[in-house]
Amino acid sequence: MATDATEAAADETYEEFLATVQRLTNVQNAAGVLNWDQEVMMPEGGTPARSQQLSALSAVSHELLTDDETGDYLDALEDADLDDDRAAVVREVRREHDRATSVPTDLVEEISKTTTEAHPKWKQAREEDDFSIFAPTLEKLIELKREYAEHVDPDADPYAVLFAEYEPYLDLDTAERVLDELKNELVPLIDAVADSDAELATDAFSGEFPESDQEAFVRDVLDELGYDWDRGRLDTAPHPFSSGTQFDARVTTRFNEADPMGALLSTVHEFGHATYTQGLPDDHYGTPLGESRDLSVHESQSRFWENHVGRTRAFWERLLPAMQERFPQLEGVSVQQAYEAANQVYDDNLIRVEADELTYHMHIIVRFEIEQALIRGELDVEDVPEVWNDKYEEYLGIRPDTDAEGCLQDIHWSHGSFGYFPTYTLGSVLAAQIDDAIREDLDVDELVRTGEFEPIHEWLTDTVHSEGCRFTTDDLIERATGEELTADYFVDYVTEKYGDLYGV
Amino acid sequence: MATDATEAAADETYEEFLATVQRLTNVQNAAGVLNWDQEVMMPEGGTPARSQQLSALSAVSHELLTDDETGDYLDALEDADLDDDRAAVVREVRREHDRATSVPTDLVEEISKTTTEAHPKWKQAREEDDFSIFAPTLEKLIELKREYAEHVDPDADPYAVLFAEYEPYLDLDTAERVLDELKNELVPLIDAVADSDAELATDAFSGEFPESDQEAFVRDVLDELGYDWDRGRLDTAPHPFSSGTQFDARVTTRFNEADPMGALLSTVHEFGHATYTQGLPDDHYGTPLGESRDLSVHESQSRFWENHVGRTRAFWERLLPAMQERFPQLEGVSVQQAYEAANQVYDDNLIRVEADELTYHMHIIVRFEIEQALIRGELDVEDVPEVWNDKYEEYLGIRPDTDAEGCLQDIHWSHGSFGYFPTYTLGSVLAAQIDDAIREDLDVDELVRTGEFEPIHEWLTDTVHSEGCRFTTDDLIERATGEELTADYFVDYVTEKYGDLYGV
């Protein structure tokens, strides 16, 4: 009887706790809708009101999360005998609660205020190609984020604490191990490609491709890939992104009339994010079990579809006829030419977001090394441009002429996001690891070639999407692929693919 | 010194109070964005998550409004010596706070649950033309709303309490006085029009008008009228509406390829709402001084632009050449014909939303009389169809053959909205009263004829929009027009206009 009563009390506590969690999630998801609207729909003049609306929702979320009652629920539930699902929900909320309560509200507000000021400074600095406009704010942000990290965990490396904001269950050692391996393996491969005499069909897609035709085409591609239009929509945005919930996972893309490949692969990338979101379990909506795992896993899904489907020869065998029907000027293009155009290496490109999947990671490594040094106080802000340029020269053999094309190109640091960049690379690495695992079960190339994407979806849904945050990221990776995160599969994949393409 | 200290304390209390009010408003405005998105953008599958998001925001708003701290602020501020603006803010929040705290949460939740159930029942009943499907839920809703009214004010007439939900500062006596006058004056006028031999150019706009051309045309019209695109946007929605804030006031419309007049006048109507919202003062955003007054005043702005601008001969003198340029098939249409087409009386129309500005109010009076009797327990739900049909016969000389075209045509009661309908008519009446006042200062016809809408905007902004909720509705009307709300101007306006058109 005592046990029954205890269980009943735990059930009741859990239900009350869950109601708070669901409210918190719904307020955050409401903010997600406002953010989507701001990027895609909102007229420019709407900014002052929208900022206040988002601040209000953020304050409400913060209060729900840090509320004493939430802490009491967590304490009580951690002492109770919970099943695995409930324990996972408690684990996830505990982490968020502890982090949120450890940082004084004043500091949170000062960081928020400083990032609001930083954005226009960064923008101006980039426009005027003058790092000194941004430097003082950047310095202040670094100090504030260091202080933030110290509140969260005074004994830990501050950069590791910040990294955990974006990737709580892959420790910084893992990230370092992976990025070190990539650096060691990719620099010689990139050198070899740069020295190669191979001439890829880089201009296979030259010409003019009207935006309306491109849009119709990428809609057909989303159809074919299995995007659920009843739970999503496609719009344009200057910086494509995806957002939403399992009931409404939207994608955006952008069109360049001279470059149909750009919109296509960007759409497939965002589709990868959205299909993860659409695959989260409906019945756990509003709780961590109905939420996606963190950034690296999300990025693994977008990169899987973009690179391990969208850049395969099999995909172009499938896609090219439909694309030629839509764009008759492509009539003479062969599958091999399309495949080459989708996979050219830009060894003289300075811009991260325009990089190919081989050189991309060197862009990330430069940022990863610099931001670590900044947060640890080993590098002065004023030296960033010089160090940035030196590293580009060392890793990619190119040197930016301007800071606008150098250390001012990305928005992230102006948002106070230090520790975010490595998750892009970890996502690519995980995508290759998942690709290897999935190919043990399925003939992916044959499925892609015949347009049968459903088994691929099922595999990803069963192993990744449907789990939500049931498992920690490291556990999820091990369950899905049989081993811990490693760069080996990515290195093998690019070595073989680019070796073949460039004869190196 | 004592006075200074008291003042400083009141200042501090007011600032704290204001922060709560701003947060409350921002959370409500965030819900407004979610509602807009749901009507205009959201994929169908998004409903389950969206409902939960809106419920969460509604619960957060309710808690902020009913919080003891909010009550304490109000008590303290009512004892302080506040300037008029602050006193107005306190007045508005006090009203909302008292209403929200007077009703038990259980009852609010039961009403919410019942309206959620009522909507599909109403829809099914309308589709199957079977009132008995909707009747039990309607009966339950009426009981719950009666209970609700009793909590708010046990001594008052329950219908008056419900009416005050939508129009807190125009008492029910005013509404009854206005609607009685309309009934007395309009019934004979409608009869005379029905008996008239006049043949208006009702088919001046027949033909096919492609949606894309109509959209381009109404965008031009919005431009010309002075819609601020930097703070708004136009989309389509099955039931056109407008929403937003002074920074972002959006409109929707709908297109029927056989009826360009429909989209045009509907867009001008929504423009009227949006221009009110766009005219609210920026610096009071987030407080009642930056919010629009209640439904009748809002409707007066939409009806002013729709009827007193959009249906004038002057407007058609201005508009017709541009419309003919866009739609060459209208080449042979004269200004007089266009004016007649925009003002025909549909004396055999059963549907409120398709009614002209003369018969419209009889549709409202039917609903007003029936909902009063229902709430007061003087009419049984089962008798609604019969009474409805009898009243249509009596006031309009037509009798619905089906309930779908009769008492099931409107969504309002399924939302539990009793007391809402009369605000449409009060808005029209106020529009005519404002039209009379504005014409004492401006030659509206000449301004419209020459496309100079700015002075009209300025007049409306100065007298109505910029005041937000500074004044109660009755005060605002008296300040803007010099007298209390009266049906006289509307009666004069329609008597003259339709007398002229129909020779009666």
CSV table of C-alpha atoms in Angstrom, one decimal, chain B residues 433 436 474 477-486 488-489:
chain,number,residue,atom,x,y,z
B,433,GLN,CA,-21.4,60.3,-37.6
B,436,ASP,CA,-20.6,64.1,-41.0
B,474,ASP,CA,-18.3,57.4,-25.3
B,477,ILE,CA,-17.0,59.7,-29.8
B,478,GLU,CA,-18.1,63.0,-28.2
B,479,ARG,CA,-14.7,64.5,-28.6
B,480,ALA,CA,-14.4,63.4,-32.3
B,481,THR,CA,-18.0,64.3,-33.4
B,482,GLY,CA,-19.3,66.7,-30.8
B,483,GLU,CA,-22.1,64.5,-29.6
B,484,GLU,CA,-23.0,61.1,-28.2
B,485,LEU,CA,-23.5,58.1,-30.5
B,486,THR,CA,-26.7,58.5,-32.6
B,488,ASP,CA,-29.4,60.0,-37.1
B,489,TYR,CA,-26.5,60.6,-39.4
